[in-house]
């Protein structure tokens, strides 16, 4: 991507050559395996206090399970106290339900098995941003997103080795009817990529459509036994799970598919303003949601999701890249580890409207800390602008470059003899230079991460090249990538079956705006 | 800084009111005290291997002490083997010399004692960038720096609570003769700020001038017993200390003043390409330099400096914000802790020519990791552009905002009852919001870091405000700050004495370009 490329080649191996040029000598891996210990920012005693306080919330205050009589009945059977929609839980019940049956890590299969990902433990999976109704590019400025944009981001993600997962609603295709667009989104993930993908959660029927389409790709028997899609199930913080999200949760869980059980907290509005308070509430909400999934189907894979932002106490607007949410990230990651479930958080979060310095500081401040916290599934790794309202083409490219750097960080320090490099130091000695020494010659291809968006040239060369900023360079890159994109192969029979299913489902209902 | 300010007030308390507005409710501290544990990225065994390898370098390969016969004689007396300019050290000699007499932490006094800083242990001191011959602003573009720019950056640093130290060569005043500009630089730090400052190292005489000026401010007796200035002593990596730097080192050490003993490594050129190899060489160089300072004057305060960058293996240009130097940072910070000396590293390092997204990603990637690594003295915290060739006005403001965030990160998680916020969660309960609750009302002023450069408004509001990027907002801020600057008081007799000394020294020698 970052390499000059003037001529176009054709042929079967082209995509892999392109990928190799993008990150010349670094191994392409389907997901990261961290060799770094997670950073334990808060003491054991502090974490225990938060866990006890979360149990107090569950026992004394309770969690609302709204507009879902079945959910209340399930909880009653499990021994919880029901009062209206309020569910109160005996201390330790939720934790025990989760620890008895929820997997500590699991594989989400991709239709290309080489791209299947392992979620949990020391593994980290990076996925693009999710949910923006707008897109921004240097060419178009800001405008509503369309299905063409959606396909573009699926394609760009497919071509980006540092992103391991195709994501879900990479942007909202607002040109399509609300009640049908999920079919086109899921199809795009399947057809234009072969990386794993997320499904629809906006109604139980759309979640069922997601699983039905996946069955056409993977086969009924395989889907019955394996995770092939993930649903993002957000809490209505504080302490509320609503019927829509519970409906989607139940569909995914009953099919043995994974869910991210994700409190979504703008601290100060939807949780207390303090780090410990927000983390406690997040834990309580996540415990109730994940335990519910285990009651629906014991063993259903769940991911402890934590999305926390602070807000401007003047305007109420969300803020990103500030230190308080980073602290929440470390605390909740540790809580997930102690519970024994995979953890989702992080991303290139920012409030900036454009891919400027604000966007980059804010994004880096979350990306780097999420990696050290030991995140297992990072949604919003690339593209996020304007507090999630906008998916940026240039921002996507810049963030994806940062995602590549996270791989190197996760690899940690090579302490082999080659890594120790004592031969090089002996060969060169005081006052000389290492450029030509045998060790450097043998290792320079893989020695340093090569950014495809940074300009490291001299000032004079940079000026001669047009004095471009990072966003302008990124603009060139995404256009070249889309120009060079080639879809992965798909079995024509499968493709036909997918199209037939979608056509039938679209014909069954009129277009709708909700 | 970030607050709207249309009218100008006068009077004694004005500067403190300004500072209070800049960071409304956060306590202004003279330096940070980290409540976070340092992140131990590399295992104990890994660190031990690096320490053993560094001793092998010192014993078998040796370090060159160039153009300084006195240094060689000092080492011979201490038991080292001398061969030409090459010094080879019995295993453990350097470590033992350092651990016997070098302080693990020390106070650098400011002329305003409320601004004295503690360097070492859990404390972190943030200083602006150092050494750029150019400046950049949105108004002037890139041009050579002048003494007016120098004064401006001293003033801006003085007005920035998140920067604890006035720094040293905040930019090179290239409009002044090389052999005299240090006098104007030191005077500017003393006159236009009352924060602690760094001195000249370019010749031993200029280091002596620095100490002489300090004595006029602090008094001879005080300077004899206390640290009032710091010299930045860079190694000529690999494995070389040159006569100029050794000359300055000796002056500072003999006066009991502090030195940063700083290997400066562009890995691949001046060290091996690997993280462990570069860290090993840095440790060996730093050990030799810090031990030498102890031989010159036992107990002379030294700071283990590590400056590591990777290079582009295509062009040889330095690169910043990439993951490999971050790994070096964690490793060398741990090595300094094990040795028991303060550690200097980090900064808002970047290769970008302008304060764009590249600059911000790169800067954040070093700033955040340096804090978690447990840095004690962070040079280059604000202003750095173009691999250190340029000091940016807007970049300074953007970085200083990030420095403010580091304070919050360093404060860690409040686990008091207020921090736990269970009362707030009880008061609000499921489905409601926290904006008006008693806990939020009591704590919102201090709850979240308030950026003075980020725009968190809606897209529509941001457009109505002129659709500015972060650099444009920073441009407004630094101009307003300089407009509002008022110099701290100074004893007129001291000021006179400083001016007399400088006038006499300038008269003693013709202008020179070296």
GROMACS .gro file of C-alpha atoms in nm, chain A residues 26 36-42 46 49-50 53 56-57 60-62 64 86 136 142 238-240 267-277 280-281 310-311 313-314 317-319 321-324 326-327 330-331 351 353-358 360-365 368-369 372 386 395 398-399 402 405 408-409 412-415 418-422 424-426 429-435 439-440 443-444 447-450 453-460 462 469-470 473, chain B residues 26 36-42 46 49-50 53 56-57 60-62 64 86 136 142 238-240 267-277 280-281 310-311 313-314 317-319 321-324 326-327 330-331 351 353-358 360-365 368-369 372 386 395 398-399 402 405 408-409 412-415 418-422 424-426 429-435 439-440 443-444 447-450 453-460 462 469-470 473:
model
  230
   26UNK     CA    1   0.651  -0.889   0.826
   36UNK     CA    2   0.362  -0.898   2.636
   37UNK     CA    3   0.214  -0.932   2.981
   38UNK     CA    4  -0.102  -0.724   3.028
   39UNK     CA    5  -0.039  -0.405   3.223
   40UNK     CA    6  -0.198  -0.447   3.565
   41UNK     CA    7  -0.267  -0.087   3.651
   42UNK     CA    8  -0.492  -0.142   3.951
   46UNK     CA    9  -0.872  -0.247   4.414
   49UNK     CA   10  -1.336  -0.395   4.585
   50UNK     CA   11  -1.487  -0.327   4.245
   53UNK     CA   12  -1.934  -0.345   4.470
   56UNK     CA   13  -2.380  -0.523   4.562
   57UNK     CA   14  -2.531  -0.350   4.259
   60UNK     CA   15  -2.939  -0.461   4.605
   61UNK     CA   16  -3.009  -0.230   4.311
   62UNK     CA   17  -3.062  -0.484   4.036
   64UNK     CA   18  -3.376  -0.389   3.442
   86UNK     CA   19  -3.613  -0.524   3.781
  136UNK     CA   20  -1.596   1.158   0.520
  142UNK     CA   21  -1.902   1.460   0.499
  238UNK     CA   22  -2.725   0.251   3.342
  239UNK     CA   23  -2.823  -0.100   3.443
  240UNK     CA   24  -3.071  -0.173   3.168
  267UNK     CA   25  -1.934   0.861   3.219
  268UNK     CA   26  -2.110   1.146   3.395
  269UNK     CA   27  -2.431   1.081   3.201
  270UNK     CA   28  -2.474   0.702   3.195
  271UNK     CA   29  -2.246   0.614   3.486
  272UNK     CA   30  -2.074   0.791   3.775
  273UNK     CA   31  -1.800   1.035   3.679
  274UNK     CA   32  -1.528   0.833   3.851
  275UNK     CA   33  -1.314   0.556   3.700
  276UNK     CA   34  -1.389   0.308   3.976
  277UNK     CA   35  -1.760   0.389   3.971
  280UNK     CA   36  -1.811  -0.113   3.874
  281UNK     CA   37  -2.130  -0.038   3.687
  310UNK     CA   38  -1.593   1.077   2.936
  311UNK     CA   39  -1.815   1.373   2.853
  313UNK     CA   40  -1.911   1.866   3.162
  314UNK     CA   41  -1.982   2.198   2.986
  317UNK     CA   42  -2.065   1.600   2.440
  318UNK     CA   43  -1.861   1.278   2.452
  319UNK     CA   44  -1.484   1.317   2.457
  321UNK     CA   45  -0.856   0.998   2.397
  322UNK     CA   46  -0.867   1.147   2.745
  323UNK     CA   47  -0.700   0.966   3.033
  324UNK     CA   48  -1.004   0.864   3.237
  326UNK     CA   49  -0.795   0.472   2.941
  327UNK     CA   50  -0.796   0.396   3.312
  330UNK     CA   51  -0.721  -0.115   3.208
  331UNK     CA   52  -0.953  -0.183   3.501
  351UNK     CA   53  -1.419   1.333   1.875
  353UNK     CA   54  -1.451   1.583   1.283
  354UNK     CA   55  -1.150   1.541   1.049
  355UNK     CA   56  -0.831   1.333   1.040
  356UNK     CA   57  -0.618   1.605   1.198
  357UNK     CA   58  -0.384   1.611   1.496
  358UNK     CA   59  -0.675   1.596   1.741
  360UNK     CA   60  -0.463   1.118   1.583
  361UNK     CA   61  -0.370   1.203   1.944
  362UNK     CA   62  -0.707   1.080   2.061
  363UNK     CA   63  -0.694   0.762   1.855
  364UNK     CA   64  -0.339   0.672   1.951
  365UNK     CA   65  -0.418   0.732   2.317
  368UNK     CA   66  -0.185   0.191   2.250
  369UNK     CA   67  -0.342   0.146   2.591
  372UNK     CA   68  -0.121  -0.307   2.677
  386UNK     CA   69  -1.665   1.246   1.515
  395UNK     CA   70  -0.883   0.809   0.883
  398UNK     CA   71  -0.409   0.618   0.896
  399UNK     CA   72  -0.556   0.401   1.172
  402UNK     CA   73  -0.129   0.221   1.349
  405UNK     CA   74   0.233  -0.111   1.460
  408UNK     CA   75   0.505  -0.528   1.646
  409UNK     CA   76   0.438  -0.399   1.996
  412UNK     CA   77   0.757  -0.782   2.239
  413UNK     CA   78   1.133  -0.815   2.270
  414UNK     CA   79   1.324  -1.081   2.080
  415UNK     CA   80   1.571  -1.225   2.328
  418UNK     CA   81   1.991  -1.263   1.697
  419UNK     CA   82   1.785  -1.032   1.914
  420UNK     CA   83   2.071  -0.983   2.160
  421UNK     CA   84   2.294  -0.881   1.867
  422UNK     CA   85   2.622  -0.917   2.054
  424UNK     CA   86   2.691  -0.700   1.569
  425UNK     CA   87   2.825  -0.495   1.857
  426UNK     CA   88   3.151  -0.692   1.849
  429UNK     CA   89   3.279  -0.155   1.789
  430UNK     CA   90   3.315   0.202   1.914
  431UNK     CA   91   3.285   0.493   1.673
  432UNK     CA   92   3.182   0.298   1.363
  433UNK     CA   93   2.833   0.245   1.221
  434UNK     CA   94   2.602  -0.051   1.193
  435UNK     CA   95   2.452   0.012   0.850
  439UNK     CA   96   2.374  -0.852   1.146
  440UNK     CA   97   2.209  -0.542   1.004
  443UNK     CA   98   1.787  -0.841   0.969
  444UNK     CA   99   1.704  -0.502   0.821
  447UNK     CA  100   1.389  -0.492   1.179
  448UNK     CA  101   1.150  -0.199   1.186
  449UNK     CA  102   0.784  -0.148   1.120
  450UNK     CA  103   0.744   0.038   0.791
  453UNK     CA  104   0.144   0.679   0.573
  454UNK     CA  105   0.432   0.852   0.753
  455UNK     CA  106   0.665   1.080   0.560
  456UNK     CA  107   1.014   1.041   0.703
  457UNK     CA  108   1.194   1.221   0.424
  458UNK     CA  109   1.387   1.543   0.460
  459UNK     CA  110   1.197   1.868   0.471
  460UNK     CA  111   1.328   1.952   0.125
  462UNK     CA  112   0.877   1.648   0.147
  469UNK     CA  113  -0.011   1.612   0.515
  470UNK     CA  114  -0.088   1.260   0.635
  473UNK     CA  115  -0.118   1.072   0.152
  540UNK     CA  116  -0.713   2.035   3.860
  550UNK     CA  117   0.074   0.379   3.878
  551UNK     CA  118   0.318   0.090   3.885
  552UNK     CA  119   0.568   0.101   3.598
  553UNK     CA  120   0.482  -0.143   3.321
  554UNK     CA  121   0.738  -0.423   3.334
  555UNK     CA  122   0.734  -0.532   2.972
  556UNK     CA  123   1.042  -0.755   2.977
  560UNK     CA  124   1.552  -1.086   2.993
  563UNK     CA  125   2.066  -1.109   3.012
  564UNK     CA  126   2.089  -0.752   2.887
  567UNK     CA  127   2.572  -0.849   2.788
  570UNK     CA  128   3.057  -0.797   2.837
  571UNK     CA  129   3.064  -0.489   2.615
  574UNK     CA  130   3.567  -0.700   2.621
  575UNK     CA  131   3.488  -0.429   2.365
  576UNK     CA  132   3.525  -0.119   2.579
  578UNK     CA  133   3.620   0.519   2.370
  600UNK     CA  134   3.972   0.276   2.451
  650UNK     CA  135   0.744   2.652   1.248
  656UNK     CA  136   0.943   2.713   0.868
  752UNK     CA  137   2.826   0.364   1.937
  753UNK     CA  138   3.035   0.335   2.248
  754UNK     CA  139   3.206   0.675   2.236
  781UNK     CA  140   1.903   0.195   1.570
  782UNK     CA  141   2.042   0.037   1.257
  783UNK     CA  142   2.300   0.314   1.219
  784UNK     CA  143   2.436   0.379   1.567
  785UNK     CA  144   2.330   0.053   1.731
  786UNK     CA  145   2.211  -0.291   1.625
  787UNK     CA  146   1.866  -0.302   1.465
  788UNK     CA  147   1.715  -0.512   1.744
  789UNK     CA  148   1.546  -0.389   2.062
  790UNK     CA  149   1.759  -0.602   2.293
  791UNK     CA  150   2.080  -0.510   2.110
  794UNK     CA  151   2.228  -0.340   2.570
  795UNK     CA  152   2.450  -0.087   2.399
  824UNK     CA  153   1.452   0.347   1.445
  825UNK     CA  154   1.555   0.449   1.096
  827UNK     CA  155   1.605   0.116   0.612
  828UNK     CA  156   1.534   0.260   0.266
  831UNK     CA  157   1.610   0.877   0.786
  832UNK     CA  158   1.508   0.856   1.151
  833UNK     CA  159   1.152   0.747   1.223
  835UNK     CA  160   0.639   0.682   1.703
  836UNK     CA  161   0.709   0.333   1.576
  837UNK     CA  162   0.683   0.037   1.810
  838UNK     CA  163   1.049  -0.067   1.834
  840UNK     CA  164   0.875   0.213   2.252
  841UNK     CA  165   0.999  -0.133   2.343
  844UNK     CA  166   1.033   0.012   2.848
  845UNK     CA  167   1.349  -0.197   2.862
  865UNK     CA  168   0.923   1.285   1.197
  867UNK     CA  169   0.718   1.831   0.919
  868UNK     CA  170   0.385   1.979   1.032
  869UNK     CA  171   0.142   1.932   1.322
  870UNK     CA  172  -0.080   1.690   1.130
  871UNK     CA  173  -0.214   1.344   1.206
  872UNK     CA  174   0.129   1.187   1.149
  874UNK     CA  175   0.012   1.342   1.659
  875UNK     CA  176   0.006   0.963   1.623
  876UNK     CA  177   0.384   0.955   1.651
  877UNK     CA  178   0.397   1.190   1.948
  878UNK     CA  179   0.119   1.016   2.140
  879UNK     CA  180   0.281   0.679   2.079
  882UNK     CA  181   0.187   0.752   2.659
  883UNK     CA  182   0.441   0.472   2.675
  886UNK     CA  183   0.376   0.390   3.175
  900UNK     CA  184   1.070   1.707   1.192
  909UNK     CA  185   0.281   2.164   1.802
  912UNK     CA  186  -0.103   2.052   2.119
  913UNK     CA  187   0.166   1.853   2.299
  916UNK     CA  188  -0.129   1.594   2.601
  919UNK     CA  189  -0.345   1.437   3.027
  922UNK     CA  190  -0.435   1.242   3.514
  923UNK     CA  191  -0.307   0.909   3.389
  926UNK     CA  192  -0.433   0.641   3.858
  927UNK     CA  193  -0.762   0.518   3.999
  928UNK     CA  194  -0.922   0.687   4.298
  929UNK     CA  195  -1.042   0.403   4.521
  932UNK     CA  196  -1.599   0.904   4.644
  933UNK     CA  197  -1.409   0.718   4.375
  934UNK     CA  198  -1.615   0.403   4.423
  935UNK     CA  199  -1.930   0.614   4.375
  936UNK     CA  200  -2.171   0.354   4.512
  938UNK     CA  201  -2.427   0.774   4.300
  939UNK     CA  202  -2.523   0.436   4.157
  940UNK     CA  203  -2.775   0.385   4.441
  943UNK     CA  204  -3.053   0.343   3.960
  944UNK     CA  205  -3.141   0.167   3.633
  945UNK     CA  206  -3.259   0.369   3.335
  946UNK     CA  207  -3.199   0.717   3.476
  947UNK     CA  208  -2.904   0.950   3.420
  948UNK     CA  209  -2.621   1.075   3.635
  949UNK     CA  210  -2.596   1.434   3.515
  953UNK     CA  211  -2.216   1.280   4.334
  954UNK     CA  212  -2.185   1.420   3.983
  957UNK     CA  213  -1.728   1.602   4.148
  958UNK     CA  214  -1.780   1.720   3.790
  961UNK     CA  215  -1.393   1.459   3.707
  962UNK     CA  216  -1.246   1.474   3.361
  963UNK     CA  217  -0.941   1.627   3.203
  964UNK     CA  218  -1.045   1.926   2.997
  967UNK     CA  219  -0.720   2.208   2.201
  968UNK     CA  220  -0.981   1.940   2.126
  969UNK     CA  221  -1.310   2.036   1.965
  970UNK     CA  222  -1.581   1.813   2.110
  971UNK     CA  223  -1.873   2.010   1.976
  972UNK     CA  224  -2.124   1.884   1.724
  973UNK     CA  225  -2.030   1.883   1.358
  974UNK     CA  226  -2.271   2.169   1.299
  976UNK     CA  227  -1.771   2.303   1.462
  983UNK     CA  228  -0.837   2.186   1.262
  984UNK     CA  229  -0.641   2.135   1.582
  987UNK     CA  230  -0.703   2.630   1.728
   0.00000   0.00000   0.00000
